[in-house]
Tab-separated table of C-alpha atoms and ligand atoms in Angstrom:
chain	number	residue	atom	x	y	z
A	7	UNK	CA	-27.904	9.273	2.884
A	8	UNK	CA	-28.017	11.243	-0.368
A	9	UNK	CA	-28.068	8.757	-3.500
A	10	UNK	CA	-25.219	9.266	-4.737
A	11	UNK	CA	-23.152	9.510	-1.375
A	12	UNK	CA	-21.943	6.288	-1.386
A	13	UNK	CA	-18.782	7.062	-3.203
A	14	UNK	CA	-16.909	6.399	-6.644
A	15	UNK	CA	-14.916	3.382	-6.423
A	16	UNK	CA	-12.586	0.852	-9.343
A	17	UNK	CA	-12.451	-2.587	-9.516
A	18	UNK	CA	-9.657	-4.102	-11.464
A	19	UNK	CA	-9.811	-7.681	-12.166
A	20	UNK	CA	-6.428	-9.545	-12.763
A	21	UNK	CA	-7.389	-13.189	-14.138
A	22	UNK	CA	-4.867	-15.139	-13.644
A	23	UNK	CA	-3.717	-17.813	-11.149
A	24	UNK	CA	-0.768	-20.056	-10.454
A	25	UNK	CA	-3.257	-22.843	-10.572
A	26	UNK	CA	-6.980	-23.299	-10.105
A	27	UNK	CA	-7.978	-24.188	-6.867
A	28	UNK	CA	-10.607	-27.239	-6.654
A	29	UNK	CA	-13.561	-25.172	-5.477
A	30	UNK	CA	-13.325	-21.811	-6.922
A	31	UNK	CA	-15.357	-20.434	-9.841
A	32	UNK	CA	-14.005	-16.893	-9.747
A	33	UNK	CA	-12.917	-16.029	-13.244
A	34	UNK	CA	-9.747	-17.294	-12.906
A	35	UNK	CA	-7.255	-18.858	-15.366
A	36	UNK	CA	-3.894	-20.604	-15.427
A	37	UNK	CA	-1.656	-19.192	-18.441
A	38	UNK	CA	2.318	-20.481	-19.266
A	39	UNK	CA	2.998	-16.646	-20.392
A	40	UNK	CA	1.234	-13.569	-20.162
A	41	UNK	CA	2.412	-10.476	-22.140
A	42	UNK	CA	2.428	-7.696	-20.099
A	43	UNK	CA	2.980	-5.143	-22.108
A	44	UNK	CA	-0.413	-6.443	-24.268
A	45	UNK	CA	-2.516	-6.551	-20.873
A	46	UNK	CA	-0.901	-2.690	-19.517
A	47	UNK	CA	-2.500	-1.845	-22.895
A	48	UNK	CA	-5.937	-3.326	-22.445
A	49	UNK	CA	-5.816	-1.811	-19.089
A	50	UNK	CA	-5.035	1.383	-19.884
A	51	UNK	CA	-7.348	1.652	-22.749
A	52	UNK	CA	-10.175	0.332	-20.788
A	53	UNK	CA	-9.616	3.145	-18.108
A	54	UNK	CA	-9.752	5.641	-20.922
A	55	UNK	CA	-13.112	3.661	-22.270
A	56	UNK	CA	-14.988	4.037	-18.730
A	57	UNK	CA	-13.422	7.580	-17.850
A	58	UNK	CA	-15.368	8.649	-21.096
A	59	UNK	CA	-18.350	7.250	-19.829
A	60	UNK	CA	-18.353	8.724	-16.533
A	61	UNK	CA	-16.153	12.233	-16.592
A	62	UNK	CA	-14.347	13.405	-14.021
A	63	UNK	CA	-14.977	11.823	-10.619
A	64	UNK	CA	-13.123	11.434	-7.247
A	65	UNK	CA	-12.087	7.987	-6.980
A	66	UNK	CA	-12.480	6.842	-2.950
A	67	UNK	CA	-11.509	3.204	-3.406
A	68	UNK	CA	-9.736	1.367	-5.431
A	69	UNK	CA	-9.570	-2.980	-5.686
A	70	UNK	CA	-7.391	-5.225	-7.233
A	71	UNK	CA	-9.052	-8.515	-7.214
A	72	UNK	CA	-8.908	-11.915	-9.364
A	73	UNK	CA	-7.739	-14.262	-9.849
A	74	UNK	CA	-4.371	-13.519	-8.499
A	75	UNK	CA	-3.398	-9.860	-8.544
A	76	UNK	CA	-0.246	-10.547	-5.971
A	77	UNK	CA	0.893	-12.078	-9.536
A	78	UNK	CA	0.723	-9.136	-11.172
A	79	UNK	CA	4.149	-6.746	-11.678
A	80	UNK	CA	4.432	-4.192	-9.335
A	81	UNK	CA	5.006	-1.537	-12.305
A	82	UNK	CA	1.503	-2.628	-14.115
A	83	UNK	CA	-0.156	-1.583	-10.781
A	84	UNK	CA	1.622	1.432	-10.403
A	85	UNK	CA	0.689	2.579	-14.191
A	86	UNK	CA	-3.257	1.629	-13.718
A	87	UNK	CA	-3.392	3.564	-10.796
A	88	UNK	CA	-1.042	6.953	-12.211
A	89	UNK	CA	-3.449	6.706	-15.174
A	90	UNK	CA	-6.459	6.450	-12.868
A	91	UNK	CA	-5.051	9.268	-11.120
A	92	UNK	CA	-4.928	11.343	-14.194
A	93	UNK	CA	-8.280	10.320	-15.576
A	94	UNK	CA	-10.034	10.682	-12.191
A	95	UNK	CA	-8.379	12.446	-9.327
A	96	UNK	CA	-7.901	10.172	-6.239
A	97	UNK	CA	-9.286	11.219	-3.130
A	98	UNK	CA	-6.196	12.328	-0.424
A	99	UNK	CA	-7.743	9.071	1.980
A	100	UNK	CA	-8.313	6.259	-1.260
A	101	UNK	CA	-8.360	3.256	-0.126
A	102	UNK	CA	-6.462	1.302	-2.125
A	103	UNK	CA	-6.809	-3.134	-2.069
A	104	UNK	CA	-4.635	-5.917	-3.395
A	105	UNK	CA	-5.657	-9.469	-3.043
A	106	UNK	CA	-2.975	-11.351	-2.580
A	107	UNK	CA	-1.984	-15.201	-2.326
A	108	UNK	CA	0.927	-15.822	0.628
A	109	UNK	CA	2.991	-17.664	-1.584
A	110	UNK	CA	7.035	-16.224	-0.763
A	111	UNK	CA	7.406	-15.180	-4.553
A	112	UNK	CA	4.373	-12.955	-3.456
A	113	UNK	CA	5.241	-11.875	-0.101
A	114	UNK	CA	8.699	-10.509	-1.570
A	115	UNK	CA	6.564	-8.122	-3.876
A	116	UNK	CA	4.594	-7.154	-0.938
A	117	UNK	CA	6.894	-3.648	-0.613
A	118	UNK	CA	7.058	-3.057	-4.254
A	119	UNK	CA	3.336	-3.501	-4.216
A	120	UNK	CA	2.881	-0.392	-1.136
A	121	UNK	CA	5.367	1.639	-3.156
A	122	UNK	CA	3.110	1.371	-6.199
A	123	UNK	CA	0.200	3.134	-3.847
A	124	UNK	CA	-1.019	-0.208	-2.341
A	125	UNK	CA	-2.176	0.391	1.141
A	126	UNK	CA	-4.341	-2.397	2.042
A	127	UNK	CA	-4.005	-5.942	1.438
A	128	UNK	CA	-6.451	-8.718	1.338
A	129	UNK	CA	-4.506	-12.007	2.056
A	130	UNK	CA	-5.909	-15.540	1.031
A	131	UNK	CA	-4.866	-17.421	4.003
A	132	UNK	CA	-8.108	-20.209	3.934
A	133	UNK	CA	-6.667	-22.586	6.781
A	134	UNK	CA	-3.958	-22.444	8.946
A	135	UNK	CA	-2.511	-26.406	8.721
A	136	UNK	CA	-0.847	-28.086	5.391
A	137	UNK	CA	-3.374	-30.482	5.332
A	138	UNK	CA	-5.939	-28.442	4.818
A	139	UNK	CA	-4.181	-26.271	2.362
A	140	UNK	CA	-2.894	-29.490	0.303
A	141	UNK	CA	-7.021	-30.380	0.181
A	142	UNK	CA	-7.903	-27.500	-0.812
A	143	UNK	CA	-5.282	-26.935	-3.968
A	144	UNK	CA	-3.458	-23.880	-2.439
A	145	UNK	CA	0.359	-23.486	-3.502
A	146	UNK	CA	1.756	-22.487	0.474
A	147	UNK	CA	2.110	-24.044	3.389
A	148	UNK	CA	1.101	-22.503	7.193
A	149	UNK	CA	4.297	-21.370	7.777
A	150	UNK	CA	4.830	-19.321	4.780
A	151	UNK	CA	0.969	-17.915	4.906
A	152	UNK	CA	2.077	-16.815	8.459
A	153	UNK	CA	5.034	-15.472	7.271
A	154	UNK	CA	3.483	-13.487	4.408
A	155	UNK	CA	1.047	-12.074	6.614
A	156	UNK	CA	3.764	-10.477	9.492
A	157	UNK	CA	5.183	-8.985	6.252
A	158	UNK	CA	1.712	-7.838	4.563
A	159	UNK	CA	0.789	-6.811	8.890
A	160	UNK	CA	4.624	-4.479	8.901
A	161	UNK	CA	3.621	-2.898	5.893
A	162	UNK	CA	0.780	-2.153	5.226
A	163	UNK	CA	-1.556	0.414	7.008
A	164	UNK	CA	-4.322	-2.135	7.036
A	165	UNK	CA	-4.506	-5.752	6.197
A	166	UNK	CA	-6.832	-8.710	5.735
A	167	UNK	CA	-6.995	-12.007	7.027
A	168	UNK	CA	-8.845	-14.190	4.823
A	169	UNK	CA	-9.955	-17.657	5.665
A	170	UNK	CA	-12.126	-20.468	4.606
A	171	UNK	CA	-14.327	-22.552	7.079
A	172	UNK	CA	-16.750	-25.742	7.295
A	173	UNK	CA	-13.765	-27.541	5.579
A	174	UNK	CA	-14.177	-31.197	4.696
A	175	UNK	CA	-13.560	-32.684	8.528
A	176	UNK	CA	-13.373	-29.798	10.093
A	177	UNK	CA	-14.323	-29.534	13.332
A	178	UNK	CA	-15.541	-26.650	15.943
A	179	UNK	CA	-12.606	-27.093	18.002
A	180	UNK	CA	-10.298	-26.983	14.988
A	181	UNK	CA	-12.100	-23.534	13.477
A	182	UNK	CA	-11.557	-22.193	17.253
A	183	UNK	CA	-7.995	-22.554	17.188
A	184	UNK	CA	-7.370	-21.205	13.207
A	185	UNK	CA	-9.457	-17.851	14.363
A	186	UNK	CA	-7.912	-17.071	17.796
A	187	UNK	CA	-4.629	-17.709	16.209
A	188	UNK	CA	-5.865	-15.030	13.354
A	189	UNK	CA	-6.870	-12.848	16.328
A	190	UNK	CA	-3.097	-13.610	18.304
A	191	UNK	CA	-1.149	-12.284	14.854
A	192	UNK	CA	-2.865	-9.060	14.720
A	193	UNK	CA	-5.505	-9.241	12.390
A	194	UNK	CA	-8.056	-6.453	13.041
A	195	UNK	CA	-10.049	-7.172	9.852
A	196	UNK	CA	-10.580	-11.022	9.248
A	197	UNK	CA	-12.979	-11.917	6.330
A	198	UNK	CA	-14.496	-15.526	7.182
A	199	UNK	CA	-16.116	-17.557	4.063
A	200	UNK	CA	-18.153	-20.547	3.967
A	201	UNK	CA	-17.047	-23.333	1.805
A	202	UNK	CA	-19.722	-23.466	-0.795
A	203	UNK	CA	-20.164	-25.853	-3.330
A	204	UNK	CA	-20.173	-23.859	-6.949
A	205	UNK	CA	-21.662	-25.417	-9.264
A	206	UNK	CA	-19.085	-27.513	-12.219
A	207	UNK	CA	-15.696	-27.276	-10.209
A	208	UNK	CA	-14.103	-30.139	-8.954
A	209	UNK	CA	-15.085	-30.186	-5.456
A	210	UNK	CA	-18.795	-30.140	-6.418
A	211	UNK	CA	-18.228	-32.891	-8.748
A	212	UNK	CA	-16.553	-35.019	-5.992
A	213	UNK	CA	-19.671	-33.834	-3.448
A	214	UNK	CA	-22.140	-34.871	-5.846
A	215	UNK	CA	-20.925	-38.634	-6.181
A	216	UNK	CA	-20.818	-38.595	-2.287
A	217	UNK	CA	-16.414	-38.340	-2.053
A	218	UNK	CA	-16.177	-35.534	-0.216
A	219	UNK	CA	-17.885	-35.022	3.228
A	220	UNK	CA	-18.733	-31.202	4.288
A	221	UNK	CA	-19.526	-30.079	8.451
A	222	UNK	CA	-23.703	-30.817	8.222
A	223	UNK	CA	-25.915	-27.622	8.013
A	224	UNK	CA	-26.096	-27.768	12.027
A	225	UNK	CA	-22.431	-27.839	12.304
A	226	UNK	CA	-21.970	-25.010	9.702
A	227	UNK	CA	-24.720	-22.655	11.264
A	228	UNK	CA	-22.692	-23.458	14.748
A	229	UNK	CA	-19.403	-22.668	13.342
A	230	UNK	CA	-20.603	-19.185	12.125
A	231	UNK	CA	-21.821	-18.001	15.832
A	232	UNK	CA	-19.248	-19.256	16.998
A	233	UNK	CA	-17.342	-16.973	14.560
A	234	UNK	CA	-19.106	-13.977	15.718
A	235	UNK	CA	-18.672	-14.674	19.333
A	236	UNK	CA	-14.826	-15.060	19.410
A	237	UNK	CA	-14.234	-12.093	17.279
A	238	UNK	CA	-16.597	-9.781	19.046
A	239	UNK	CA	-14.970	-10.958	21.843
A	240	UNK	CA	-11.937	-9.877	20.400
A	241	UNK	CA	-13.118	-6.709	19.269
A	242	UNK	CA	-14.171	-7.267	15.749
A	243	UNK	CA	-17.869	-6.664	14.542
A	244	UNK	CA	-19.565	-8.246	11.909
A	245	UNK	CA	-20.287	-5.515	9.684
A	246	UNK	CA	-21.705	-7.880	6.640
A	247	UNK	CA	-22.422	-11.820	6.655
A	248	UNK	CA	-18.754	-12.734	6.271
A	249	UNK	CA	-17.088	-9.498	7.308
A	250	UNK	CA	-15.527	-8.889	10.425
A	251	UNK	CA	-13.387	-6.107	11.893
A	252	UNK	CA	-12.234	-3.507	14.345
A	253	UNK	CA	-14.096	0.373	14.313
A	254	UNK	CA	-12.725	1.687	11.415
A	255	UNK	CA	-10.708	-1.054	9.190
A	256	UNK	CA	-13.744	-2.264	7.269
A	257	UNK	CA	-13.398	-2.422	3.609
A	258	UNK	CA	-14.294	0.833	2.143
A	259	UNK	CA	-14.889	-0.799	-1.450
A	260	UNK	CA	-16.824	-3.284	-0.228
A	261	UNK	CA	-18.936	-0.924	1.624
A	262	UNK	CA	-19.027	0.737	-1.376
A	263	UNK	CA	-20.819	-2.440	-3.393
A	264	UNK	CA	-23.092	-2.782	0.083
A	265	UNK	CA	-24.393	0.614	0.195
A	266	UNK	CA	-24.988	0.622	-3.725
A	267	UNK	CA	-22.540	3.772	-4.766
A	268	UNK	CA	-21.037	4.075	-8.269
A	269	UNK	CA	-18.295	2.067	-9.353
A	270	UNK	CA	-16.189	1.245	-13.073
A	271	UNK	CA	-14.740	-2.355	-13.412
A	272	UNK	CA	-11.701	-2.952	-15.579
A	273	UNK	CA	-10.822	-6.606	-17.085
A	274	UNK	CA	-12.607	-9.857	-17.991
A	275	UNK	CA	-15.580	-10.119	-16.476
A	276	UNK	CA	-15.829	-7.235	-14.409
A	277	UNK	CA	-19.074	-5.625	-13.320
A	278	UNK	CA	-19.868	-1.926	-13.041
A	279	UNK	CA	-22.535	0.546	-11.823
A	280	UNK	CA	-22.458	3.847	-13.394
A	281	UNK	CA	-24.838	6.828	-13.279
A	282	UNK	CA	-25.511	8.003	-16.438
A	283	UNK	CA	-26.595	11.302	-18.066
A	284	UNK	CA	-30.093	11.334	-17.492
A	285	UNK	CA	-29.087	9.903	-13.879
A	286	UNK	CA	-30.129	6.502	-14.253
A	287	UNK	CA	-27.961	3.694	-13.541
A	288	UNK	CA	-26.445	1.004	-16.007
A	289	UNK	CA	-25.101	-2.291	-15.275
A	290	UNK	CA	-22.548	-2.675	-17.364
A	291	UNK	CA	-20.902	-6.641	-18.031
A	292	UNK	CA	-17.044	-7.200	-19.135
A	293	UNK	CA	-16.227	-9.743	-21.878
A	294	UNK	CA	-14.947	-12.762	-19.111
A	295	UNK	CA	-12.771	-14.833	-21.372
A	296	UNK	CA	-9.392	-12.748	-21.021
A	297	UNK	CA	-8.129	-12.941	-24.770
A	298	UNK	CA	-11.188	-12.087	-26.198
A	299	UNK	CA	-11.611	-8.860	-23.284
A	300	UNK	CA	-8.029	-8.250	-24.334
A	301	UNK	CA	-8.940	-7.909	-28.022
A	302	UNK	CA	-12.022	-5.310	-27.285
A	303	UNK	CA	-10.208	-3.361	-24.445
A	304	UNK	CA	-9.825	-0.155	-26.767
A	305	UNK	CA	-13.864	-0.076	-26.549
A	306	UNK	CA	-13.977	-1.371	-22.782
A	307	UNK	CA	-13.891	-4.760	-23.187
A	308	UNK	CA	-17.742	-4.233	-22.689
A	309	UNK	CA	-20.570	-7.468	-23.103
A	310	UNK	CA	-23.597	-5.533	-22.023
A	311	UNK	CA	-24.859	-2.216	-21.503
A	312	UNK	CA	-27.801	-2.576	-19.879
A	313	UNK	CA	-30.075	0.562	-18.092
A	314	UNK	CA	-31.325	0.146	-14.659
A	315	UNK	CA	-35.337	0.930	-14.277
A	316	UNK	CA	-35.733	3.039	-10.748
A	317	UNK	CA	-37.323	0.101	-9.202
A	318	UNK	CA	-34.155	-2.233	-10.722
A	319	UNK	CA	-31.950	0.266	-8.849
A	320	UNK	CA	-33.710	-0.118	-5.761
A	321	UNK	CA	-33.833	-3.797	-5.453
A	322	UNK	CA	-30.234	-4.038	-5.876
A	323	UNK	CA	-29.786	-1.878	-3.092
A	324	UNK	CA	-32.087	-3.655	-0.705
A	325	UNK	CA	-30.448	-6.867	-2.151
A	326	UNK	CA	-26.886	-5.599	-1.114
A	327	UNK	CA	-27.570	-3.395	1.590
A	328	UNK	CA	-29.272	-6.083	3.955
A	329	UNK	CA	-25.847	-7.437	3.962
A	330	UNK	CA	-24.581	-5.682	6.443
A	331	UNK	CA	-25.274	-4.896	9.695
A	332	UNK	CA	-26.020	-1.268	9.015
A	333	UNK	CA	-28.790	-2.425	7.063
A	334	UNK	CA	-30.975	-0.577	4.660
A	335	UNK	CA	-31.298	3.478	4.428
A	336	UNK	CA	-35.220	3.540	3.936
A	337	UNK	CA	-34.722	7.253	3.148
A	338	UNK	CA	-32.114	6.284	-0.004
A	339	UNK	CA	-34.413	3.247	-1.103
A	340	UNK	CA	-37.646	5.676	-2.115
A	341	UNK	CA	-35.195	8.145	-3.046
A	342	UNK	CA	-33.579	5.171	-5.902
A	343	UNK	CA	-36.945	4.950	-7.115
A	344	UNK	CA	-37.951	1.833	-5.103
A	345	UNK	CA	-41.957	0.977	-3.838
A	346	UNK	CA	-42.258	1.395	-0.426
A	347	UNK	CA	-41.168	-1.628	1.681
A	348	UNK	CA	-43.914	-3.754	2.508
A	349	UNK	CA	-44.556	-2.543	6.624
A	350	UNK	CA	-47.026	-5.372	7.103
A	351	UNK	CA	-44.181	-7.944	6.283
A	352	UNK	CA	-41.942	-5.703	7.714
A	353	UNK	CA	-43.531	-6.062	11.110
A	354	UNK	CA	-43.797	-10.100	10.558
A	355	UNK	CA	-39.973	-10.444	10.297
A	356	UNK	CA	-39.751	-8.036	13.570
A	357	UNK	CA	-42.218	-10.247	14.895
A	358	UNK	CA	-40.126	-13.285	13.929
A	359	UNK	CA	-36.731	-11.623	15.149
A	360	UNK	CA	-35.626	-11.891	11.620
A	361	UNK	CA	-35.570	-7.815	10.773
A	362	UNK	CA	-35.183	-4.727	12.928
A	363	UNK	CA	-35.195	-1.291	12.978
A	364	UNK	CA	-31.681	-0.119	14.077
A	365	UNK	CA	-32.610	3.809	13.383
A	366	UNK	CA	-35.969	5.678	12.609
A	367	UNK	CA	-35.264	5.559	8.940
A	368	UNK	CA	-33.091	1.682	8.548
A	369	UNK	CA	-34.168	-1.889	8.466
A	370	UNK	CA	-31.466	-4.766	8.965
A	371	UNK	CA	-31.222	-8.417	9.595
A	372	UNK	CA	-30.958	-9.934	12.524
A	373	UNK	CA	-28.087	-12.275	13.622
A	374	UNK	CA	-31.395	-14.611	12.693
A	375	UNK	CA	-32.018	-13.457	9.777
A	376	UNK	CA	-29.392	-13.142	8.318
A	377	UNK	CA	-29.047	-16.986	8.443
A	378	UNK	CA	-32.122	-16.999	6.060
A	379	UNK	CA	-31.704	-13.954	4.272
A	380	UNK	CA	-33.262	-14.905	0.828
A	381	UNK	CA	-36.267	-15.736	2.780
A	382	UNK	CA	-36.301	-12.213	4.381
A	383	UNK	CA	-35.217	-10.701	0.932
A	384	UNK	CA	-38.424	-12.401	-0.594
A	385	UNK	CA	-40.631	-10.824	2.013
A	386	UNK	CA	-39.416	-7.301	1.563
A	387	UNK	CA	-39.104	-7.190	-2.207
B	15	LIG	C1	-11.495	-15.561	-5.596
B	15	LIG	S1	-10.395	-15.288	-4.299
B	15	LIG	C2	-9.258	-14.139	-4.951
B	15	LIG	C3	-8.062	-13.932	-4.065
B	15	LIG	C4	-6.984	-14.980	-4.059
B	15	LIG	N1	-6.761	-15.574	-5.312
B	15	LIG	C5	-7.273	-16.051	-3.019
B	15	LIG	O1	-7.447	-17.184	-3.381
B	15	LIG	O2	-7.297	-15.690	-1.854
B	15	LIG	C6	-11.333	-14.306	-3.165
B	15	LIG	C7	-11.854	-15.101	-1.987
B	15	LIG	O3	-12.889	-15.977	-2.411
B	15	LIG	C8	-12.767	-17.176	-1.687
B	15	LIG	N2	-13.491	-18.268	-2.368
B	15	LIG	C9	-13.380	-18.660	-3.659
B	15	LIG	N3	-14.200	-19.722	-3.891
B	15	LIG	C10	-14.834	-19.989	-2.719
B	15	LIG	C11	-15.789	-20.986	-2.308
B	15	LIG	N4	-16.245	-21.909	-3.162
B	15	LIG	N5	-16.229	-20.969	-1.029
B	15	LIG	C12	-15.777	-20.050	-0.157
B	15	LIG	N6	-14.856	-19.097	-0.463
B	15	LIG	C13	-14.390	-19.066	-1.739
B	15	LIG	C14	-11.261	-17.347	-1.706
B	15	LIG	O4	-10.834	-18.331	-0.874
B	15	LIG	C15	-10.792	-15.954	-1.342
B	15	LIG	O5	-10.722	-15.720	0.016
B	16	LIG	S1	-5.978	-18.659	-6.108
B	16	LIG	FE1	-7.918	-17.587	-5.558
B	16	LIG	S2	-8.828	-16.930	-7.496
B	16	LIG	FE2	-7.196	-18.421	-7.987
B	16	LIG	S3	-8.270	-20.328	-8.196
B	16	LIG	FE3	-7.580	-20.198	-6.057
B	16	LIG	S4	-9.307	-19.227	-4.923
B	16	LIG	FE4	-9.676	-18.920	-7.125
């Protein structure tokens, strides 16, 4: 793949929530009132900011995420993305993603949302019985998270079924019956998370001092084939460690992260990756408290501004791109600038059944290795 093939793609992050669930340290924040008109601003100027940086482009993806973007007005989305259009020029196929909570006040914006230039949506479903959605914080029951989703499923081209497993108590049997009832509404792209305990919120806090009880590592690991095996079954390949779906409907922005292509990201704490002039890359860092992004949108709401070395470039790449199952493009690794991968722990981790070769020219995890993927990262790098 050439370099720079990977595509152009914008993040917008949206950081606000109806309330913070106990295990999430997204940047995420729960506000009384939001002024709109302030935030289209610091949108709009931060578009200008990064279209400056990078000239004209062809956009092929665009992503809403958050926080809660299925909070934000239909006509805020609309304007980003006429303003994108104008700055950029989107590509006649863009994929374009909302992440949205099922809540009904959401699901009735769901149409407003398409006719804004939405056309996939990424719903945050996490468990499919109230008890599990009371423990973990969420503000909708089942029914309504079914509900939202034969809405988001009618209209929208493609559509999302998020979910959250190795719950407190949950058990195999239970995770069985959550993803073939995922797989009996529809869903052709299902992304499957692991709890994980971040570090400060609430749910670590109550894991530390021994209150809350997680699957054991055994159970997890089982839970995760057993994943695999139901939705292949189904149809759906894993195409990265958490992402599932039918030929065709994976996420083209997230590919676009995976296979290390060029991106802008608008709003607190947003990450980018932009080529510059003399063609290296530069990670660039948003401001993540949203008042004080807000205040410095006009010059991008920017932190850092830091160049990439070649060999930086490349490490990200193998970091992100043994991800999925595709794997890594050796050919587009040298070509970033990295050292050749080490072949003599290349062929240990064959030898292991961690790594293999899926083309002349690409490396990728195994279903094993991918289970210890730092360790194979650490080999490689
Ligand atoms: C940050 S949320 C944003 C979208 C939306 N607000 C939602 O909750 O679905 C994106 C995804 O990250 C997942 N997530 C957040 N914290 C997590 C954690 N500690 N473990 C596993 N998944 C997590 C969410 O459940 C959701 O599917
Ligand atoms: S709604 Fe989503 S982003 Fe907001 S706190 Fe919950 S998991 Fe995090």
């Amino acid at each position: 793949m050439n370099p720079d093939a990977a595509g152009f793609g914008l993040y917008v992050h949206w950081p606000f929530c109806l309330s913070k669930c106990p295990y999430c340290d997204f940047n995420s924040h729960v506000h009384d009132s939001i002024n709109v008109e302030d935030w289209k601003n610091g949108y709009l100027a931060a578009l200008k900011w990064f279209a400056a940086q990078t000239g004209r482009r062809e956009i092929s993806s665009v992503f809403f995420g958050g926080g809660t973007p299925s909070l934000m007005p239909p006509a805020l989305v609309a304007d980003i993305l006429d303003t994108a259009g104008q700055l950029w020029s989107m590509a006649a196929d863009v994929e374009i993603t909302l992440e949205a909570n099922p809540t009904s006040a959401e699901a009735g914006k769901f149409r407003d949302f398409a006719a804004a230039g939405v056309n996939r949506l990424s719903l945050g479903i996490q468990a499919l019985n109230d008890a599990d959605l009371g423990a973990l914080g969420r503000q909708h029951t089942a029914r309504e998270a079914i509900k939202a989703w034969r809405m988001a499923h009618a209209i929208f081209p493609r559509a999302s079924f998020d979910l959250i497993y190795a719950r407190p108590g949950q058990t195999r049997k239970a995770w069985e019956k959550e993803l073939r009832q995922a797989l009996s509404l529809g869903a052709r792209h299902i992304s499957a998370y692991q709890l994980t305990m971040e570090p400060e919120t609430p749910f670590h806090k109550r894991y530390e001092a021994g209150k809350l009880h997680l699957p054991d590592e055994e159970t997890a690991i089982a839970m995760y084939e057993q994943t695999r095996a139901i939705m292949a079954g189904a149809g759906l390949e894993l195409y990265e460690i958490s992402n599932f779906s039918v030929p065709g409907a994976q996420c083209r922005h997230n590919l676009l992260y995976w296979r290390y292509g060029e991106y802008a990201g608008i709003g607190p704490g947003a990450h980018s990756r932009l080529i510059g002039q003399s063609g290296q890359r530069r990670a660039i860092s948003a401001i993540r408290a949203p008042a004080r992004w807000l205040a410095r949108a006009q010059q991008g709401g920017i932190e850092e501004d830091v160049p990439l070395s070649p060999h930086e470039a490349a490490r990200e790449y193998l970091l992100m791109s043994l991800r999925m199952t595709e794997g890594l493009d050796l050919t587009r690794h040298a070509a970033l600038g990295g050292a050749p991968v080490n072949e003599d722990a290349c062929a240990d981790l064959i030898a292991q059944g961690l790594l293999h070769r899926p083309g002349s020219s690409r490396i990728a995890a195994t279903n094993a290795g991918r289970l210890v993927l730092d360790h194979v990262i650490t080999q490689l790098a």
